Tab-separated table of C-alpha atoms in Angstrom:
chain	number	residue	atom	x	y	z
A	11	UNK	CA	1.899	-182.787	135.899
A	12	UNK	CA	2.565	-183.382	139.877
A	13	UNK	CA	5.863	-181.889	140.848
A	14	UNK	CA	6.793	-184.903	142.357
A	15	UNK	CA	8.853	-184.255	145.613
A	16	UNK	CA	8.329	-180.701	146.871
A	17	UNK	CA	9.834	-179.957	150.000
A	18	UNK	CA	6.935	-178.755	152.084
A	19	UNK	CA	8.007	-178.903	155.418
A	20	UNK	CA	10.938	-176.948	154.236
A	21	UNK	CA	8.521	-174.289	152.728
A	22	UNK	CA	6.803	-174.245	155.744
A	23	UNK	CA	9.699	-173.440	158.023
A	24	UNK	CA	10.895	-170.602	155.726
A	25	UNK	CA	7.881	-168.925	156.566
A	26	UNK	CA	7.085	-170.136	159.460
A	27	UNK	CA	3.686	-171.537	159.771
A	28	UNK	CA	2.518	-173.467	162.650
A	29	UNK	CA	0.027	-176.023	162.676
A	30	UNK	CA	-0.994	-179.155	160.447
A	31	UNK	CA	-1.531	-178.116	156.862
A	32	UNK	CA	-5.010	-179.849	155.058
A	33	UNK	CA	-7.033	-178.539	152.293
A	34	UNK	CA	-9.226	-175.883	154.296
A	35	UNK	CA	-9.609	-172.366	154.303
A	36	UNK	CA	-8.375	-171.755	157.164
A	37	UNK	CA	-4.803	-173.188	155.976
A	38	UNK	CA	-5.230	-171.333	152.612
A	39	UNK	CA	-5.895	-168.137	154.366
A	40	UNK	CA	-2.607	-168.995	156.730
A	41	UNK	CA	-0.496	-170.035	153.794
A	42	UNK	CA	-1.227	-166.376	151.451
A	43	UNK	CA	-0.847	-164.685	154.732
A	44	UNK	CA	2.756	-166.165	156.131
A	45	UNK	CA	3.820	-166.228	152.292
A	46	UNK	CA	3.418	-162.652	152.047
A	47	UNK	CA	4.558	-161.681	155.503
A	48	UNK	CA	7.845	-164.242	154.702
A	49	UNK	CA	8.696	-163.708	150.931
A	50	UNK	CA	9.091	-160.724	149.082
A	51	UNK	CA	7.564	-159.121	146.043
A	52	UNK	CA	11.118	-158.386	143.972
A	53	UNK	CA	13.013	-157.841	140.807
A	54	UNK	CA	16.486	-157.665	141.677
A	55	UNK	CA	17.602	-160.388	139.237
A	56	UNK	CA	15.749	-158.515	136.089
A	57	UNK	CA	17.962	-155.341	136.977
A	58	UNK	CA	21.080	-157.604	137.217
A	59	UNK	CA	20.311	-158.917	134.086
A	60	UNK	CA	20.460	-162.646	135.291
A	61	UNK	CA	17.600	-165.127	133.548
A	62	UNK	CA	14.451	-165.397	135.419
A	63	UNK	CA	14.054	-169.512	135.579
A	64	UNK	CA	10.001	-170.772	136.369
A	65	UNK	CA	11.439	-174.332	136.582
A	66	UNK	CA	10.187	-175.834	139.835
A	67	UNK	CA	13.896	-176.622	141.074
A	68	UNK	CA	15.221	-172.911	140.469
A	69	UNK	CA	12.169	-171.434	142.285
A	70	UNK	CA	12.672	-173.455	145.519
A	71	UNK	CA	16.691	-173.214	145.158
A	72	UNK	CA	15.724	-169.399	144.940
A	73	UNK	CA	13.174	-168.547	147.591
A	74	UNK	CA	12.995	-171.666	149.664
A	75	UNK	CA	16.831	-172.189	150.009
A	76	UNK	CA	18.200	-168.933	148.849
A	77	UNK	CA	16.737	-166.146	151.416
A	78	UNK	CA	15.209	-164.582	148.122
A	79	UNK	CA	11.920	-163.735	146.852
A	80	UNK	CA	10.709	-163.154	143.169
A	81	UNK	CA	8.271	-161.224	140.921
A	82	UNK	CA	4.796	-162.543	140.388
A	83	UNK	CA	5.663	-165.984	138.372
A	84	UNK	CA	8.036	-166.897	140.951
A	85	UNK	CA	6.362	-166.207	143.818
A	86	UNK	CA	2.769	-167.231	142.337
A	87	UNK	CA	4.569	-170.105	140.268
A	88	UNK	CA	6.535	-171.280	143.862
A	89	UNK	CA	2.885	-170.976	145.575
A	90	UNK	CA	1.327	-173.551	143.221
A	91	UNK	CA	3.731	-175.903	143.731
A	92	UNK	CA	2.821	-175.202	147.445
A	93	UNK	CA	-0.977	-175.670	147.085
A	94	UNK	CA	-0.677	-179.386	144.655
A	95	UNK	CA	1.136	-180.103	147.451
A	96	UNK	CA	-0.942	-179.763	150.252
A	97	UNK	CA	-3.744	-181.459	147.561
A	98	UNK	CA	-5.713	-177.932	146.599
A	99	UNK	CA	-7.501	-177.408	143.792
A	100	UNK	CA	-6.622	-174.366	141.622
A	101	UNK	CA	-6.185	-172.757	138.375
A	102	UNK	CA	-3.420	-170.439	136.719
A	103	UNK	CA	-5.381	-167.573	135.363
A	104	UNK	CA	-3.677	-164.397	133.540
A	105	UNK	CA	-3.946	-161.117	134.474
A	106	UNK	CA	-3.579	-157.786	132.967
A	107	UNK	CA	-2.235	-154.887	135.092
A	108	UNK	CA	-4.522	-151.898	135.146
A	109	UNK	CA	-1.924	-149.653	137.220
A	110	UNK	CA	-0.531	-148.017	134.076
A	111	UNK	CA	-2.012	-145.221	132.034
A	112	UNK	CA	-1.247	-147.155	128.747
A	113	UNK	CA	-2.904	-151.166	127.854
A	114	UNK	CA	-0.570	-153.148	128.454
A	115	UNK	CA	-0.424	-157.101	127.720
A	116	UNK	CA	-1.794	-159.785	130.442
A	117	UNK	CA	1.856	-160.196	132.125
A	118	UNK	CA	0.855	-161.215	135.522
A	119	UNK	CA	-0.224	-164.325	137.198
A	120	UNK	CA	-2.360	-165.501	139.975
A	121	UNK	CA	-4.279	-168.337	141.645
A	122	UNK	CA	-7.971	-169.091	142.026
A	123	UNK	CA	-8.347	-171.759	144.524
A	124	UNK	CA	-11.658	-173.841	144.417
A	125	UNK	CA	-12.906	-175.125	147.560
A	126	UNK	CA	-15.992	-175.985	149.210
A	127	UNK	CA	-18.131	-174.572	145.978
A	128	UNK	CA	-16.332	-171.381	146.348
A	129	UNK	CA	-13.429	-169.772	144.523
A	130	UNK	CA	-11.066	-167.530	146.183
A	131	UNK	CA	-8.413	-165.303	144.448
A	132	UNK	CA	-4.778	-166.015	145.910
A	133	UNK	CA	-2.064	-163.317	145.250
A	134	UNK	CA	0.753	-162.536	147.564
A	135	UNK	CA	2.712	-161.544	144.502
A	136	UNK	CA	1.417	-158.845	142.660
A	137	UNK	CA	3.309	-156.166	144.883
A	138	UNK	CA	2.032	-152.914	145.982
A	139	UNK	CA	-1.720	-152.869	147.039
A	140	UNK	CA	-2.378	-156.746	146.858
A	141	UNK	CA	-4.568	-158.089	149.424
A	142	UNK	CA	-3.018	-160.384	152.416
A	143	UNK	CA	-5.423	-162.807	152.211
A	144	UNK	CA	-7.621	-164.938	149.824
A	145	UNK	CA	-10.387	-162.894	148.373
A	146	UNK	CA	-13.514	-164.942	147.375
A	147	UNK	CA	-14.613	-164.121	143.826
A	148	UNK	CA	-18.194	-165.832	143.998
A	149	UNK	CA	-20.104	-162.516	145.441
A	150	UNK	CA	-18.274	-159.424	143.250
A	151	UNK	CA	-19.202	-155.885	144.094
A	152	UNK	CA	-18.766	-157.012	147.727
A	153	UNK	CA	-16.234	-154.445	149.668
A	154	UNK	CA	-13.727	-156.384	151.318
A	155	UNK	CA	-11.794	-154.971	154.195
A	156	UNK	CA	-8.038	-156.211	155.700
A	157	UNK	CA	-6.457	-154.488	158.088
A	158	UNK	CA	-6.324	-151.325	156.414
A	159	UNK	CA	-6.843	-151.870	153.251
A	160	UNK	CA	-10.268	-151.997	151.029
A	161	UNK	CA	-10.389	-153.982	148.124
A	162	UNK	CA	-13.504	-154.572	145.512
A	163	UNK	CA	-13.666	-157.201	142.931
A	164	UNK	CA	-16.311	-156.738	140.362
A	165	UNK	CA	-17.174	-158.923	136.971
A	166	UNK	CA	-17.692	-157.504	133.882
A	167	UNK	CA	-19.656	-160.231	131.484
A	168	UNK	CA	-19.268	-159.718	127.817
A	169	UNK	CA	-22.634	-160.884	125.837
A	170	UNK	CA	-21.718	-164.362	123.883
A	171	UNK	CA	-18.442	-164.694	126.000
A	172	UNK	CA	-17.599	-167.934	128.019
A	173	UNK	CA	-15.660	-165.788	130.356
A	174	UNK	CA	-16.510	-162.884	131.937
A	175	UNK	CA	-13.438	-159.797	133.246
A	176	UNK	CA	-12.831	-159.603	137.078
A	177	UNK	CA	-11.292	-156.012	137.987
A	178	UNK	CA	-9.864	-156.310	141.353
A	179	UNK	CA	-9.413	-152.858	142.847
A	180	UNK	CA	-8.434	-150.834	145.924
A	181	UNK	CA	-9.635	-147.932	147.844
A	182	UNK	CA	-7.112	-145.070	147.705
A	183	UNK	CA	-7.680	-142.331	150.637
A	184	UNK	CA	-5.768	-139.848	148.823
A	185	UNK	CA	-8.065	-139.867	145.698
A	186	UNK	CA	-10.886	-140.819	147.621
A	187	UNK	CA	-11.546	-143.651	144.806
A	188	UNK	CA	-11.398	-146.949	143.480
A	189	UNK	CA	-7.975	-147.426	141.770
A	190	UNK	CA	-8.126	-150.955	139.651
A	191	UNK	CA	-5.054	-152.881	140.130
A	192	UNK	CA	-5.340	-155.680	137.384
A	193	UNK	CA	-8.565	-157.643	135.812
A	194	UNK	CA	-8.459	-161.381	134.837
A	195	UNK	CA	-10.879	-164.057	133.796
A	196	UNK	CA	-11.066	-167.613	134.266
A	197	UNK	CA	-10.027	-168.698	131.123
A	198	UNK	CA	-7.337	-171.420	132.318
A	199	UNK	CA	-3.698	-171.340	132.102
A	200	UNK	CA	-0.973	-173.675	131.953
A	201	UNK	CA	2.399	-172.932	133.808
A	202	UNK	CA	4.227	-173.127	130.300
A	203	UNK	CA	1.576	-170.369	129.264
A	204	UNK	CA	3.201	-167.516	131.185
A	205	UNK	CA	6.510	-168.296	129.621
A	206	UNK	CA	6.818	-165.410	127.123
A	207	UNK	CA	4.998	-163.187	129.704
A	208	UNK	CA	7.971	-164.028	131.876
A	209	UNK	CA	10.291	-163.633	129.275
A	210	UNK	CA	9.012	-159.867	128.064
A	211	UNK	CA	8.716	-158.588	131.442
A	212	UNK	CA	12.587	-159.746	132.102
A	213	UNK	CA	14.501	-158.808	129.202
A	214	UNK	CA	12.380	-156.278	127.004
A	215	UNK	CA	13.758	-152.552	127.337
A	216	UNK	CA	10.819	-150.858	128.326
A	217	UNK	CA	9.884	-152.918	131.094
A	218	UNK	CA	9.262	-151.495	134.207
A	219	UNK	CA	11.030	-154.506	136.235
A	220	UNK	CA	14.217	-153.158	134.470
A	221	UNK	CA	14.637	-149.687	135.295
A	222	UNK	CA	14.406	-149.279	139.563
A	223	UNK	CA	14.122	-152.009	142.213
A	224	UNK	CA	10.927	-152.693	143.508
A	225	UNK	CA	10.346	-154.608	146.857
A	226	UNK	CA	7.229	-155.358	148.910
A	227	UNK	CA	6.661	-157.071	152.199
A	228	UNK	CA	3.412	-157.142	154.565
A	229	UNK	CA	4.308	-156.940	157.860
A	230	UNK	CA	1.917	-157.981	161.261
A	231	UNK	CA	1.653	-153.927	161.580
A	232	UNK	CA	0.999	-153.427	157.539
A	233	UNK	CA	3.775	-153.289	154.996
A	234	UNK	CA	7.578	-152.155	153.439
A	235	UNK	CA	7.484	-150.969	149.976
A	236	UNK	CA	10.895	-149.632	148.347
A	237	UNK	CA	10.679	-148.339	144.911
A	238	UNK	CA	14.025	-147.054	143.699
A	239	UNK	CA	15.744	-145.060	146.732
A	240	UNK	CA	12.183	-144.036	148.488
A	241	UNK	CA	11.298	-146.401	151.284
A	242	UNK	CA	7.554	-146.547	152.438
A	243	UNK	CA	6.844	-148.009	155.883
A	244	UNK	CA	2.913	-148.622	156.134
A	245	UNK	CA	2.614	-149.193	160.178
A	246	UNK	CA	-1.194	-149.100	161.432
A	247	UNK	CA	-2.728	-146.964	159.022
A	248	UNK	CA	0.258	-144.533	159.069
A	249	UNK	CA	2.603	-143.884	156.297
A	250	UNK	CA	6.425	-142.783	156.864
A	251	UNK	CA	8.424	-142.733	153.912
A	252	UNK	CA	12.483	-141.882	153.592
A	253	UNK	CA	14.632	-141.698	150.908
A	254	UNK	CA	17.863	-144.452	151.562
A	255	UNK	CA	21.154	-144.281	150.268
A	256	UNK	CA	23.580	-146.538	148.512
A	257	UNK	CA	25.647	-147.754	151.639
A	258	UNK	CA	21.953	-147.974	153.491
A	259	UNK	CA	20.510	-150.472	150.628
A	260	UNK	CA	21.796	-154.113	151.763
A	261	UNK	CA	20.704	-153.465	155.430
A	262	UNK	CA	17.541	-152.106	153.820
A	263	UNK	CA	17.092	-155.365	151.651
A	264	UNK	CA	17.765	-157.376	154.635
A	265	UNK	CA	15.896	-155.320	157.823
A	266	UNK	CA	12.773	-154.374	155.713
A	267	UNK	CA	12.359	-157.267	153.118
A	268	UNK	CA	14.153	-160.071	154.715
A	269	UNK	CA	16.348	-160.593	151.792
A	270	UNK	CA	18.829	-162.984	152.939
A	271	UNK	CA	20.489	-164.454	149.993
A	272	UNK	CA	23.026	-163.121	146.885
A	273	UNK	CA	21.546	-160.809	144.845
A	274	UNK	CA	22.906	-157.887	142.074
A	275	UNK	CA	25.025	-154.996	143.657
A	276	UNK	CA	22.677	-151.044	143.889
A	277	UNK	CA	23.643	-149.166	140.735
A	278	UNK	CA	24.218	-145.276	141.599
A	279	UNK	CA	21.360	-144.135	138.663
A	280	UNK	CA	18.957	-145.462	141.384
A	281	UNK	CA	19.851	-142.919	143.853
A	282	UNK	CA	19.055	-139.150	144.491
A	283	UNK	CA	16.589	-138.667	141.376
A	284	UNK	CA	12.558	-139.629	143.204
């Protein structure tokens, strides 16, 4: 159902897009891109412990009102709300992370957007090497370049299956290889769908949301990524990365990631061990 009074032009001032907003590329591509570059990729209310609410009024309390961004179902979940707005049409689909050596369940979420006879992958959310801008999914094997990043999205078709695997994945210079980040088909989802996902990647023990903080923000110049204490600033193809310290890590949150709002105090265990 139509969330029924989303505050849009509030949205759009928290990240600041100018211009009129209609159901076009060219405002899809300028809605991932200022969402990414405006919100960021975050867990810090998993390691504080505090409920992770997808309920359209605690996302926009959260990220549009409260200088906060979110993990993947926020963020993603907050960016559909955007896109019925604005009068897109779209799908849910589930995704499971390829990052880690083990199988893990499909526990993340993004958006294909259909327009024009095309569908394009949206994803500001998925943290780490995600692509800044839609990603059309009609022509896979095609290399697609941003800035400085590479991306690939194949399909892998399974005989008798109604829907085939995308693999979305990312050029890494150090390995000089493809490194897939997460595969998906188009199998639709509701929003009530990705509740227990939600739920396990919050509160179970093993998850990786629990143990360190991870941020992520693009940047006009490329993008911040802080993973426990080590900070990575990715500036026009060049890397610098520093490790912070406790008394550095609210002006980190807030210079780096734009982090504005309350969020749980850094716990010492973070600190000193990368």
């Amino acid at each position: 159902m139509k969330y029924p009074s989303f505050p849009l032009d509030d949205y759009l001032s928290r990240i600041q897009f100018q211009g009129e907003v209609r159901p076009d590329l060219a405002t899809l591509k300028a809605l991932v891109r200022r969402h990414a570059q405006s919100i960021p990729f975050e867990n810090l209310d998993v390691l504080g412990g505090k409920p992770v609410s997808l309920e359209p009024d605690d996302l926009i309390d959260k990220i549009v009102y409260g200088g906060r961004g979110g993990y993947c179902y926020e963020n993603n979940g907050l960016l559909a709300l955007v896109l019925e707005a604005v009068g897109f049409s779209f799908r849910r689909v589930s995704a499971r992370p390829r990052i880690f050596p083990v199988l893990r369940p499909r526990t993340h979420m993004a958006i294909v957007v259909y327009l024009d006879e095309q569908r394009w992958l949206c994803d500001p959310a998925f943290g780490g090497a995600m692509p800044l801008e839609p990603i059309c999914i009609d022509e896979p094997g095609t290399k697609i370049v941003q800035g400085y990043d590479r991306f690939r999205l194949t399909l892998d078709t399974q005989p008798g299956g109604e829907f085939g695997e995308y693999y979305l994945s990312t050029w890494r210079d150090d390995e000089r290889d493809w490194q897939t980040q997460y595969s998906f088909s188009l199998a639709p989802q509701e929003a009530v769908d990705f509740i227990p996902g939600n739920y396990l990647n919050s509160t179970h023990p093993d998850s990786f949301f629990r143990k360190i903080p991870v941020l992520v923000l693009f940047t006009e110049q490329g993008r911040n990524i802080l993973s426990a204490d080590r900070l990575k600033i990715m500036r026009d193809g060049q890397t610098e990365v520093r490790m912070i310290t406790p008394d550095e890590y609210p002006q980190v949150l807030r210079d780096y990631f734009l982090v504005s709002g309350d969020y749980p105090e850094a716990q010492t265990d973070w600190f000193g061990k990368s």
